[in-house]
Amino acid sequence: MLGVITRVLQSISYVTSIPEPGIRLLFAILCGYLLAWFQRDFLHRKGATVKHVYFSLTGFGLAYFCYGIYVYHSLISILVNYLLLAVLGGTLPVVVVSFIFNLGYLVIAYLVVSTDDYDILWTTPQCIMCLRLIGLAFDLYDGNRPQEELSKEQSQLCIKTAPSLLQVTSYTFYFGGYFVGPQFAIRRFQDFVDEKFLANTDGKPPDTTLPALKRLFLGVVYATVHTIVGSMFTTEYLTSQEFDNSSLLYKVFFVAVWGRILIARYISVWLFAEGSCILSGLAFNGHDEYNQVKWDGVANVRLRIYETTWAWKGCIESFNINTSQWAARYIYKRLRFLGNKMYSQALTLFFLALWHGYFIGYFVCFFFEMLCVQLENHVTALVAKSPRLQNFFSHPVVRPIAFVCSRALTISVMGYAVVAFTLLRYHRFSQVYYSMYYIWHWLLFGWIPLFYFVLNPMFRKPKSNASQEPEKTTEEKKTE
């Protein structure tokens, strides 16, 4: 049977020109729907141990199908992290050791096996595990801290006791999140296994088929767009002589569309994975104001916002949501002791870049993100200081024009940043930037002195006359 599946996948790979590792990964993610259906309908009301065994064995089987013997890297990570938590408990040194071990293991793996291309290797799930296991150590640490020291979020996600080896294995190998995410805390996973997410009072399996199929359908749409349109906007063309000889306006247009289509690949696999999480019941997120069940608890992309936002910040908040939330929860907010949001943001983005890999392109891309967010913050601050600007941008004629221009700029700069994220090495992506005359570099780096030395002083609110007048003495007040 396995041989037949392998030959079929090889044939699909040959016909579609998609590398076989990618086909195997997609097959494993889609198998999650069958496994989720079986778990939801046939393991309902079974004990937690039965489910943990099921998730461990099925996840391990799919991992072995995709990565063969290299699945032992996952087993090593699971065992080391379990021993850390079981032996040493929820302490700060354990968090530090877990952080160093998991991130160090991942970076060393990148150094050993990564190439200049987009690799689909055992390092793909390893990077997912890296965050999940670091977060596990943080959650146990929070559970052993005084309650008054915890934030509301930390109180909701912390755990008091170290999970068993079977629970850690199940949490790691769960088929809906092992391969490409999403990230979720172990507290959510435990509540899911304990059937606290049934979304009904009858004790029946949750009705998740329709919302799961919706995400599956949207995933197919994005995958189709990526396959068809992506064949016309290829990465290879960026470094071709034909691209270099094109006009600047065409290059800006091509990079903007190319980046958008490339990102559709990530969106499609996230939607596929989210659908299986919904079908199994893990994605339960309470009820809305109309008492309708929400199944977006592990959503990794909010398509309506992503496809309509005019701002870079909106893209960040609607794209790769769970990773961003993880970074905010376990990195950014834990750096408050620095006393500077800019430093915290920079270190968080540095971590995310290193988590993706050691190539300079990742760091350039995330540095662009930080600059874009700062530019938007600056523009927002300037508009807030000027009633004239507020009236101008709120004008019925100006508002749609400003929206279109802002959205076009956001998409263009995002594609420009993704060039470095995709080509990775400096000599490759710098060739593209050079041919585009570093157009968006000039905007982002030129904005900094323009804002601080020209625009900000120009729009600074003048002090009111009342504040400039000397305070009257008591005798003067009596005279009045």
Tab-separated table of C-alpha atoms in Angstrom:
chain	number	residue	atom	x	y	z
A	1	MET	CA	0.000	0.000	0.000
A	2	LEU	CA	2.779	2.389	0.956
A	3	GLY	CA	4.573	1.595	-2.293
A	4	VAL	CA	1.459	2.417	-4.311
A	5	ILE	CA	1.039	5.758	-2.508
A	6	THR	CA	4.698	6.572	-3.117
A	7	ARG	CA	4.429	5.874	-6.842
A	8	VAL	CA	1.265	7.969	-7.108
A	9	LEU	CA	2.929	10.884	-5.351
A	10	GLN	CA	5.985	10.560	-7.590
A	11	SER	CA	3.716	10.720	-10.642
A	12	ILE	CA	1.982	13.830	-9.286
A	13	SER	CA	5.376	15.381	-8.652
A	14	TYR	CA	6.429	14.655	-12.225
A	15	VAL	CA	3.250	16.103	-13.745
A	16	THR	CA	3.110	19.246	-11.579
A	17	SER	CA	6.899	19.837	-11.410
A	18	ILE	CA	6.535	20.152	-7.635
A	19	PRO	CA	9.409	18.446	-5.763
A	20	GLU	CA	8.427	15.113	-4.221
A	21	PRO	CA	9.158	16.272	-0.624
A	22	GLY	CA	6.563	19.004	-1.146
A	23	ILE	CA	4.015	16.506	-2.441
A	24	ARG	CA	4.671	14.220	0.541
A	25	LEU	CA	4.255	17.137	2.946
A	26	LEU	CA	0.959	18.150	1.349
A	27	PHE	CA	-0.260	14.530	1.426
A	28	ALA	CA	0.586	14.265	5.144
A	29	ILE	CA	-1.271	17.509	5.934
A	30	LEU	CA	-4.351	16.394	3.998
A	31	CYS	CA	-4.269	13.009	5.760
A	32	GLY	CA	-4.996	15.038	8.868
A	33	TYR	CA	-8.613	15.395	7.723
A	34	LEU	CA	-9.175	11.639	7.724
A	35	LEU	CA	-7.399	11.273	11.055
A	36	ALA	CA	-9.360	14.182	12.565
A	37	TRP	CA	-12.662	12.709	11.400
A	38	PHE	CA	-11.816	9.329	12.961
A	39	GLN	CA	-10.711	10.947	16.217
A	40	ARG	CA	-13.774	13.173	16.439
A	41	ASP	CA	-16.371	10.462	15.741
A	42	PHE	CA	-14.776	7.251	17.001
A	43	LEU	CA	-12.586	8.366	19.911
A	44	HIS	CA	-15.287	10.543	21.430
A	45	ARG	CA	-15.631	9.884	25.159
A	46	LYS	CA	-12.519	7.728	25.122
A	47	GLY	CA	-9.947	8.362	27.805
A	48	ALA	CA	-7.215	10.967	27.445
A	49	THR	CA	-4.557	8.243	27.316
A	50	VAL	CA	-6.190	6.644	24.278
A	51	LYS	CA	-6.176	9.948	22.431
A	52	HIS	CA	-2.594	10.758	23.358
A	53	VAL	CA	-1.500	7.368	22.032
A	54	TYR	CA	-3.513	7.964	18.850
A	55	PHE	CA	-1.995	11.393	18.226
A	56	SER	CA	1.513	10.125	18.988
A	57	LEU	CA	1.347	7.105	16.667
A	58	THR	CA	-0.437	8.776	13.756
A	59	GLY	CA	1.768	11.850	13.888
A	60	PHE	CA	4.920	9.771	14.110
A	61	GLY	CA	3.760	7.618	11.184
A	62	LEU	CA	3.168	10.628	8.954
A	63	ALA	CA	6.465	12.167	10.035
A	64	TYR	CA	8.289	8.958	9.148
A	65	PHE	CA	6.522	8.888	5.768
A	66	CYS	CA	7.767	12.411	5.021
A	67	TYR	CA	11.241	12.379	6.531
A	68	GLY	CA	12.180	8.741	7.068
A	69	ILE	CA	14.830	7.983	9.650
A	70	TYR	CA	15.402	11.700	10.254
A	71	VAL	CA	12.316	11.712	12.445
A	72	TYR	CA	14.733	10.742	15.219
A	73	HIS	CA	15.537	14.457	15.573
A	74	SER	CA	11.973	15.030	16.747
A	75	LEU	CA	12.278	12.156	19.216
A	76	ILE	CA	15.509	13.575	20.635
A	77	SER	CA	13.903	16.990	21.144
A	78	ILE	CA	10.859	15.479	22.818
A	79	LEU	CA	12.928	13.352	25.196
A	80	VAL	CA	15.351	16.129	26.192
A	81	ASN	CA	12.583	18.637	26.851
A	82	TYR	CA	10.531	16.119	28.817
A	83	LEU	CA	13.510	15.288	31.043
A	84	LEU	CA	14.195	18.970	31.619
A	85	LEU	CA	10.659	19.623	32.803
A	86	ALA	CA	10.184	16.365	34.715
A	87	VAL	CA	13.493	16.477	36.594
A	88	LEU	CA	14.079	20.201	37.136
A	89	GLY	CA	10.494	21.502	37.024
A	90	GLY	CA	9.207	24.950	36.140
A	91	THR	CA	12.153	27.172	36.963
A	92	LEU	CA	13.830	30.046	35.151
A	93	PRO	CA	17.051	28.047	34.520
A	94	VAL	CA	14.944	25.382	32.793
A	95	VAL	CA	13.432	28.047	30.542
A	96	VAL	CA	16.912	29.305	29.651
A	97	VAL	CA	18.252	25.806	28.951
A	98	SER	CA	15.162	24.908	26.910
A	99	PHE	CA	15.531	28.109	24.899
A	100	ILE	CA	19.212	27.506	24.183
A	101	PHE	CA	18.798	23.813	23.404
A	102	ASN	CA	15.814	24.096	21.069
A	103	LEU	CA	17.008	27.161	19.192
A	104	GLY	CA	20.588	25.885	19.119
A	105	TYR	CA	19.530	22.471	17.795
A	106	LEU	CA	17.544	24.181	15.039
A	107	VAL	CA	20.300	26.603	14.009
A	108	ILE	CA	22.914	23.827	13.915
A	109	ALA	CA	20.530	21.800	11.760
A	110	TYR	CA	20.234	24.749	9.372
A	111	LEU	CA	24.008	25.054	9.197
A	112	VAL	CA	24.379	21.362	8.375
A	113	VAL	CA	21.578	20.678	5.894
A	114	SER	CA	20.263	23.976	4.493
A	115	THR	CA	20.820	24.993	0.870
A	116	ASP	CA	20.188	28.230	-1.022
A	117	ASP	CA	16.744	27.030	-2.067
A	118	TYR	CA	13.487	26.576	-0.171
A	119	ASP	CA	14.150	23.297	1.635
A	120	ILE	CA	11.411	20.880	2.677
A	121	LEU	CA	13.371	18.709	5.094
A	122	TRP	CA	13.030	17.496	8.651
A	123	THR	CA	14.030	21.028	9.682
A	124	THR	CA	10.544	22.203	8.616
A	125	PRO	CA	8.705	20.518	11.531
A	126	GLN	CA	11.770	21.050	13.718
A	127	CYS	CA	11.266	24.821	13.582
A	128	ILE	CA	7.617	24.323	14.609
A	129	MET	CA	8.730	22.123	17.512
A	130	CYS	CA	11.335	24.677	18.564
A	131	LEU	CA	8.698	27.277	19.432
A	132	ARG	CA	6.233	24.766	20.827
A	133	LEU	CA	8.712	23.242	23.284
A	134	ILE	CA	10.167	26.591	24.352
A	135	GLY	CA	6.615	27.780	25.009
A	136	LEU	CA	5.959	24.640	27.038
A	137	ALA	CA	8.862	25.475	29.361
A	138	PHE	CA	7.596	29.042	29.752
A	139	ASP	CA	4.060	27.846	30.562
A	140	LEU	CA	5.305	25.520	33.297
A	141	TYR	CA	7.518	28.278	34.663
A	142	ASP	CA	4.521	30.638	34.801
A	143	GLY	CA	2.508	27.964	36.591
A	144	ASN	CA	5.065	27.909	39.384
A	145	ARG	CA	5.205	31.681	39.819
A	146	PRO	CA	3.009	33.622	42.280
A	147	GLN	CA	-0.417	34.279	40.801
A	148	GLU	CA	-0.174	38.035	41.369
A	149	GLU	CA	2.905	38.216	39.115
A	150	LEU	CA	1.107	36.745	36.119
A	151	SER	CA	-0.744	38.600	33.409
A	152	LYS	CA	-4.260	37.528	32.465
A	153	GLU	CA	-2.914	35.684	29.420
A	154	GLN	CA	-0.234	33.894	31.427
A	155	SER	CA	-2.807	32.818	34.020
A	156	GLN	CA	-4.972	31.311	31.278
A	157	LEU	CA	-2.148	29.401	29.570
A	158	CYS	CA	0.118	28.297	32.415
A	159	ILE	CA	0.304	24.715	33.710
A	160	LYS	CA	1.085	23.678	37.274
A	161	THR	CA	2.696	20.288	36.721
A	162	ALA	CA	5.044	18.887	34.098
A	163	PRO	CA	3.251	16.825	31.421
A	164	SER	CA	4.093	13.141	31.027
A	165	LEU	CA	6.304	11.840	28.234
A	166	LEU	CA	3.224	10.580	26.398
A	167	GLN	CA	1.552	13.987	26.661
A	168	VAL	CA	4.626	15.811	25.344
A	169	THR	CA	4.881	13.331	22.475
A	170	SER	CA	1.201	13.694	21.630
A	171	TYR	CA	1.383	17.493	21.879
A	172	THR	CA	4.378	17.556	19.546
A	173	PHE	CA	3.259	14.971	16.972
A	174	TYR	CA	-0.393	16.065	16.784
A	175	PHE	CA	-1.095	15.751	13.049
A	176	GLY	CA	-2.822	19.129	12.773
A	177	GLY	CA	0.176	21.117	13.978
A	178	TYR	CA	3.359	19.063	13.576
A	179	PHE	CA	4.238	19.845	9.947
A	180	VAL	CA	3.578	23.559	9.363
A	181	GLY	CA	1.885	24.716	12.544
A	182	PRO	CA	-0.238	26.319	13.839
A	183	GLN	CA	1.289	27.110	17.189
A	184	PHE	CA	-0.905	26.567	20.240
A	185	ALA	CA	-0.278	26.300	23.960
A	186	ILE	CA	-0.366	22.926	25.721
A	187	ARG	CA	-3.221	24.234	27.890
A	188	ARG	CA	-5.422	24.437	24.788
A	189	PHE	CA	-4.314	20.959	23.738
A	190	GLN	CA	-5.114	19.499	27.156
A	191	ASP	CA	-8.579	21.100	27.175
A	192	PHE	CA	-9.150	19.713	23.684
A	193	VAL	CA	-8.163	16.175	24.734
A	194	ASP	CA	-10.373	16.468	27.817
A	195	GLU	CA	-13.290	17.343	25.489
A	196	LYS	CA	-13.916	20.828	26.819
A	197	PHE	CA	-14.353	22.070	23.225
A	198	LEU	CA	-17.506	20.174	22.253
A	199	ALA	CA	-19.387	23.443	21.550
A	200	ASN	CA	-22.661	21.858	22.722
A	201	THR	CA	-24.377	20.825	25.949
A	202	ASP	CA	-25.450	17.391	24.700
A	203	GLY	CA	-22.037	15.757	25.011
A	204	LYS	CA	-21.992	14.957	21.298
A	205	PRO	CA	-18.956	15.308	19.001
A	206	PRO	CA	-18.687	18.915	17.764
A	207	ASP	CA	-20.226	19.781	14.406
A	208	THR	CA	-17.060	20.927	12.647
A	209	THR	CA	-17.414	19.530	9.126
A	210	LEU	CA	-18.653	22.632	7.324
A	211	PRO	CA	-16.189	25.164	8.811
A	212	ALA	CA	-13.336	22.691	8.190
A	213	LEU	CA	-14.342	22.219	4.548
A	214	LYS	CA	-14.506	25.995	4.096
A	215	ARG	CA	-10.857	26.347	5.078
A	216	LEU	CA	-9.966	23.373	2.883
A	217	PHE	CA	-11.727	25.000	-0.068
A	218	LEU	CA	-9.968	28.330	0.508
A	219	GLY	CA	-6.674	26.469	0.711
A	220	VAL	CA	-7.368	24.898	-2.674
A	221	VAL	CA	-8.158	28.345	-4.110
A	222	TYR	CA	-4.888	29.842	-2.888
A	223	ALA	CA	-2.905	26.789	-4.008
A	224	THR	CA	-4.482	27.023	-7.459
A	225	VAL	CA	-3.714	30.732	-7.750
A	226	HIS	CA	-0.143	30.113	-6.648
A	227	THR	CA	0.301	27.295	-9.173
A	228	ILE	CA	-1.277	29.031	-12.181
A	229	VAL	CA	-0.249	32.658	-11.695
A	230	GLY	CA	3.044	31.639	-10.105
A	231	SER	CA	4.091	30.002	-13.361
A	232	MET	CA	4.006	33.474	-14.935
A	233	PHE	CA	5.785	35.223	-12.061
A	234	THR	CA	8.719	32.962	-11.251
A	235	THR	CA	11.545	33.515	-8.791
A	236	GLU	CA	14.114	32.624	-11.463
A	237	TYR	CA	13.003	35.602	-13.537
A	238	LEU	CA	14.117	38.024	-10.811
A	239	THR	CA	17.776	37.268	-11.482
A	240	SER	CA	17.440	37.048	-15.267
A	241	GLN	CA	18.898	39.472	-17.782
A	242	GLU	CA	15.412	40.176	-19.099
A	243	PHE	CA	14.275	41.429	-15.685
A	244	ASP	CA	17.403	43.537	-15.374
A	245	ASN	CA	16.710	45.187	-18.750
A	246	SER	CA	13.073	45.989	-17.897
A	247	SER	CA	11.803	49.401	-16.837
A	248	LEU	CA	11.723	50.329	-13.173
A	249	LEU	CA	7.930	50.603	-13.177
A	250	TYR	CA	7.606	47.071	-14.550
A	251	LYS	CA	10.083	45.739	-11.995
A	252	VAL	CA	8.098	47.280	-9.143
A	253	PHE	CA	4.901	45.772	-10.552
A	254	PHE	CA	6.468	42.347	-11.104
A	255	VAL	CA	7.997	42.143	-7.609
A	256	ALA	CA	4.725	43.229	-6.003
A	257	VAL	CA	2.675	40.559	-7.808
A	258	TRP	CA	5.405	37.920	-7.457
A	259	GLY	CA	5.604	38.472	-3.692
A	260	ARG	CA	1.846	38.265	-3.331
A	261	ILE	CA	1.654	35.010	-5.277
A	262	LEU	CA	4.605	33.517	-3.407
A	263	ILE	CA	2.924	34.218	-0.074
A	264	ALA	CA	-0.187	32.433	-1.355
A	265	ARG	CA	1.810	29.199	-1.069
A	266	TYR	CA	2.209	29.663	2.675
A	267	ILE	CA	-1.412	30.702	3.096
A	268	SER	CA	-2.655	27.591	1.306
A	269	VAL	CA	-0.807	25.115	3.537
A	270	TRP	CA	-1.809	27.043	6.663
A	271	LEU	CA	-5.441	26.843	5.592
A	272	PHE	CA	-5.114	23.093	4.942
A	273	ALA	CA	-3.603	22.549	8.400
A	274	GLU	CA	-6.162	24.789	10.098
A	275	GLY	CA	-9.002	22.840	8.475
A	276	SER	CA	-7.869	19.580	10.068
A	277	CYS	CA	-7.549	21.352	13.444
A	278	ILE	CA	-11.121	22.601	13.062
A	279	LEU	CA	-12.414	19.171	12.092
A	280	SER	CA	-10.819	17.572	15.136
A	281	GLY	CA	-12.230	20.266	17.448
A	282	LEU	CA	-8.970	21.878	18.562
A	283	ALA	CA	-9.870	25.243	16.992
A	284	PHE	CA	-12.898	25.961	19.218
A	285	ASN	CA	-12.893	29.620	20.288
A	286	GLY	CA	-16.137	30.192	22.170
A	287	HIS	CA	-19.206	31.950	20.776
A	288	ASP	CA	-19.726	35.295	19.086
A	289	GLU	CA	-22.291	37.953	19.976
A	290	TYR	CA	-24.942	36.003	18.054
A	291	ASN	CA	-24.170	32.828	20.050
A	292	GLN	CA	-22.642	31.222	16.978
A	293	VAL	CA	-19.689	28.891	17.547
A	294	LYS	CA	-16.329	30.289	16.492
A	295	TRP	CA	-13.777	27.859	15.074
A	296	ASP	CA	-10.911	30.302	14.617
A	297	GLY	CA	-8.969	29.474	17.764
A	298	VAL	CA	-5.827	28.478	15.852
A	299	ALA	CA	-6.340	30.548	12.685
A	300	ASN	CA	-2.980	31.466	11.186
A	301	VAL	CA	-4.321	33.943	8.638
A	302	ARG	CA	-7.350	36.239	8.626
A	303	LEU	CA	-8.062	36.497	4.931
A	304	ARG	CA	-10.530	39.390	5.004
A	305	ILE	CA	-8.054	41.642	6.797
A	306	TYR	CA	-5.050	40.394	4.839
A	307	GLU	CA	-6.702	40.998	1.465
A	308	THR	CA	-8.131	44.431	2.306
A	309	THR	CA	-5.724	46.108	4.723
A	310	TRP	CA	-3.904	49.207	3.573
A	311	ALA	CA	-1.228	49.071	6.273
A	312	TRP	CA	1.832	46.946	6.900
A	313	LYS	CA	0.739	46.521	10.507
A	314	GLY	CA	-2.538	45.059	9.275
A	315	CYS	CA	-0.613	42.511	7.219
A	316	ILE	CA	1.419	41.504	10.256
A	317	GLU	CA	-1.672	41.120	12.429
A	318	SER	CA	-3.473	38.977	9.845
A	319	PHE	CA	-0.588	36.855	8.505
A	320	ASN	CA	1.188	34.022	10.346
A	321	ILE	CA	-0.877	35.008	13.366
A	322	ASN	CA	0.084	32.214	15.732
A	323	THR	CA	3.823	32.721	15.284
A	324	SER	CA	3.396	36.461	15.849
A	325	GLN	CA	1.326	35.811	18.969
A	326	TRP	CA	3.913	33.329	20.211
A	327	ALA	CA	6.720	35.851	19.691
A	328	ALA	CA	4.733	38.565	21.464
A	329	ARG	CA	3.819	36.273	24.360
A	330	TYR	CA	7.183	34.657	25.037
A	331	ILE	CA	9.730	37.158	23.682
A	332	TYR	CA	8.448	40.712	23.246
A	333	LYS	CA	6.430	40.991	26.476
A	334	ARG	CA	9.192	39.283	28.481
A	335	LEU	CA	11.612	42.035	27.420
A	336	ARG	CA	9.740	44.791	29.241
A	337	PHE	CA	12.664	45.105	31.633
A	338	LEU	CA	14.569	46.806	28.798
A	339	GLY	CA	12.244	49.775	29.171
A	340	ASN	CA	12.161	50.446	25.430
A	341	LYS	CA	9.624	49.082	22.953
A	342	MET	CA	11.998	49.614	20.037
A	343	TYR	CA	14.672	47.427	21.633
A	344	SER	CA	12.103	44.753	22.475
A	345	GLN	CA	10.752	44.770	18.934
A	346	ALA	CA	14.227	44.621	17.405
A	347	LEU	CA	15.267	41.650	19.559
A	348	THR	CA	11.991	39.863	18.847
A	349	LEU	CA	12.428	40.270	15.096
A	350	PHE	CA	16.069	39.184	15.386
A	351	PHE	CA	14.908	36.006	17.094
A	352	LEU	CA	12.305	35.348	14.397
A	353	ALA	CA	14.888	35.876	11.667
A	354	LEU	CA	17.304	33.445	13.335
A	355	TRP	CA	14.458	30.984	13.838
A	356	HIS	CA	13.905	30.964	10.079
A	357	GLY	CA	17.591	30.397	9.373
A	358	TYR	CA	21.048	31.915	9.419
A	359	PHE	CA	20.937	33.491	5.931
A	360	ILE	CA	21.306	37.268	5.788
A	361	GLY	CA	18.137	37.530	3.694
A	362	TYR	CA	15.946	36.628	6.679
A	363	PHE	CA	17.446	39.414	8.780
A	364	VAL	CA	17.093	41.956	5.963
A	365	CYS	CA	13.423	41.029	5.535
A	366	PHE	CA	12.569	41.405	9.215
A	367	PHE	CA	14.574	44.625	9.418
A	368	PHE	CA	12.387	45.961	6.608
A	369	GLU	CA	9.349	44.973	8.659
A	370	MET	CA	10.559	46.992	11.632
A	371	LEU	CA	11.251	50.046	9.466
A	372	CYS	CA	7.833	49.819	7.805
A	373	VAL	CA	6.045	49.630	11.144
A	374	GLN	CA	8.006	52.636	12.396
A	375	LEU	CA	7.144	54.614	9.268
A	376	GLU	CA	3.445	53.874	9.750
A	377	ASN	CA	3.651	54.855	13.416
A	378	HIS	CA	5.336	58.113	12.456
A	379	VAL	CA	2.734	58.949	9.812
A	380	THR	CA	-0.081	58.159	12.246
A	381	ALA	CA	1.518	60.422	14.860
A	382	LEU	CA	1.882	63.274	12.378
A	383	VAL	CA	-1.745	63.032	11.284
A	384	ALA	CA	-2.869	62.960	14.926
A	385	LYS	CA	-1.012	66.241	15.528
A	386	SER	CA	-2.546	68.051	12.573
A	387	PRO	CA	-6.307	68.744	12.307
A	388	ARG	CA	-5.717	69.839	8.706
A	389	LEU	CA	-4.252	66.477	7.773
A	390	GLN	CA	-7.083	64.698	9.552
A	391	ASN	CA	-9.663	66.659	7.595
A	392	PHE	CA	-7.742	66.103	4.353
A	393	PHE	CA	-7.483	62.325	4.663
A	394	SER	CA	-11.087	62.000	5.857
A	395	HIS	CA	-12.421	63.826	2.794
A	396	PRO	CA	-14.789	61.570	0.772
A	397	VAL	CA	-12.699	62.056	-2.383
A	398	VAL	CA	-9.272	61.723	-0.791
A	399	ARG	CA	-10.069	58.729	1.427
A	400	PRO	CA	-10.423	56.058	-1.333
A	401	ILE	CA	-7.427	57.474	-3.214
A	402	ALA	CA	-5.318	57.353	-0.052
A	403	PHE	CA	-6.488	53.785	0.600
A	404	VAL	CA	-5.529	52.592	-2.899
A	405	CYS	CA	-2.143	54.308	-2.761
A	406	SER	CA	-1.391	52.984	0.720
A	407	ARG	CA	-2.389	49.459	-0.226
A	408	ALA	CA	-0.319	49.541	-3.413
A	409	LEU	CA	2.681	50.813	-1.440
A	410	THR	CA	2.249	48.130	1.238
A	411	ILE	CA	2.045	45.313	-1.326
A	412	SER	CA	5.040	46.685	-3.227
A	413	VAL	CA	7.256	47.012	-0.164
A	414	MET	CA	6.180	43.583	1.091
A	415	GLY	CA	7.179	41.972	-2.206
A	416	TYR	CA	10.431	43.916	-2.099
A	417	ALA	CA	11.204	42.565	1.394
A	418	VAL	CA	10.246	39.012	0.375
A	419	VAL	CA	12.962	39.156	-2.304
A	420	ALA	CA	15.590	38.939	0.438
A	421	PHE	CA	13.539	36.341	2.347
A	422	THR	CA	13.442	34.095	-0.742
A	423	LEU	CA	16.828	34.603	-2.412
A	424	LEU	CA	18.545	34.457	1.007
A	425	ARG	CA	22.147	35.202	0.023
A	426	TYR	CA	23.366	38.775	-0.334
A	427	HIS	CA	24.831	38.430	-3.820
A	428	ARG	CA	21.490	37.133	-5.085
A	429	PHE	CA	18.977	39.570	-3.584
A	430	SER	CA	21.326	42.577	-3.863
A	431	GLN	CA	21.389	41.975	-7.623
A	432	VAL	CA	17.609	42.478	-7.707
A	433	TYR	CA	17.715	45.521	-5.441
A	434	TYR	CA	20.497	47.064	-7.514
A	435	SER	CA	18.505	46.614	-10.711
A	436	MET	CA	15.586	48.405	-8.990
A	437	TYR	CA	17.918	51.227	-7.867
A	438	TYR	CA	17.211	50.346	-4.219
A	439	ILE	CA	13.942	52.234	-4.605
A	440	TRP	CA	12.296	51.237	-1.328
A	441	HIS	CA	15.591	51.448	0.560
A	442	TRP	CA	15.638	55.154	-0.243
A	443	LEU	CA	12.094	55.579	1.058
A	444	LEU	CA	12.572	53.715	4.336
A	445	PHE	CA	16.055	54.947	5.222
A	446	GLY	CA	15.375	58.464	3.946
A	447	TRP	CA	12.244	58.721	6.035
A	448	ILE	CA	14.133	58.515	9.344
A	449	PRO	CA	16.040	61.836	9.109
A	450	LEU	CA	13.104	63.442	7.301
A	451	PHE	CA	10.761	62.603	10.175
A	452	TYR	CA	13.010	63.482	13.105
A	453	PHE	CA	14.623	66.630	11.711
A	454	VAL	CA	11.929	68.104	9.464
A	455	LEU	CA	8.387	66.738	9.788
A	456	ASN	CA	8.183	66.074	13.511
A	457	PRO	CA	9.397	69.586	14.510
A	458	MET	CA	7.123	71.093	11.847
A	459	PHE	CA	4.006	69.352	13.182
A	460	ARG	CA	4.853	69.681	16.849
A	461	LYS	CA	1.890	71.059	18.733
A	462	PRO	CA	2.554	74.599	19.985
A	463	LYS	CA	2.139	75.199	23.666
A	464	SER	CA	-1.155	76.806	24.598
A	465	ASN	CA	-1.159	80.466	25.641
A	466	ALA	CA	-2.451	79.483	29.041
A	467	SER	CA	0.539	77.294	29.701
A	468	GLN	CA	2.928	80.035	28.557
A	469	GLU	CA	1.517	82.714	30.898
A	470	PRO	CA	3.158	83.002	34.341
A	471	GLU	CA	1.020	81.758	37.179
A	472	LYS	CA	-0.759	84.562	38.962
A	473	THR	CA	0.067	85.345	42.559
A	474	THR	CA	-2.472	85.053	45.359
A	475	GLU	CA	-2.771	88.845	45.617
A	476	GLU	CA	-3.530	89.169	41.902
A	477	LYS	CA	-6.234	86.495	42.158
A	478	LYS	CA	-7.794	88.375	45.106
A	479	THR	CA	-7.766	91.629	43.109
A	480	GLU	CA	-9.673	89.916	40.299
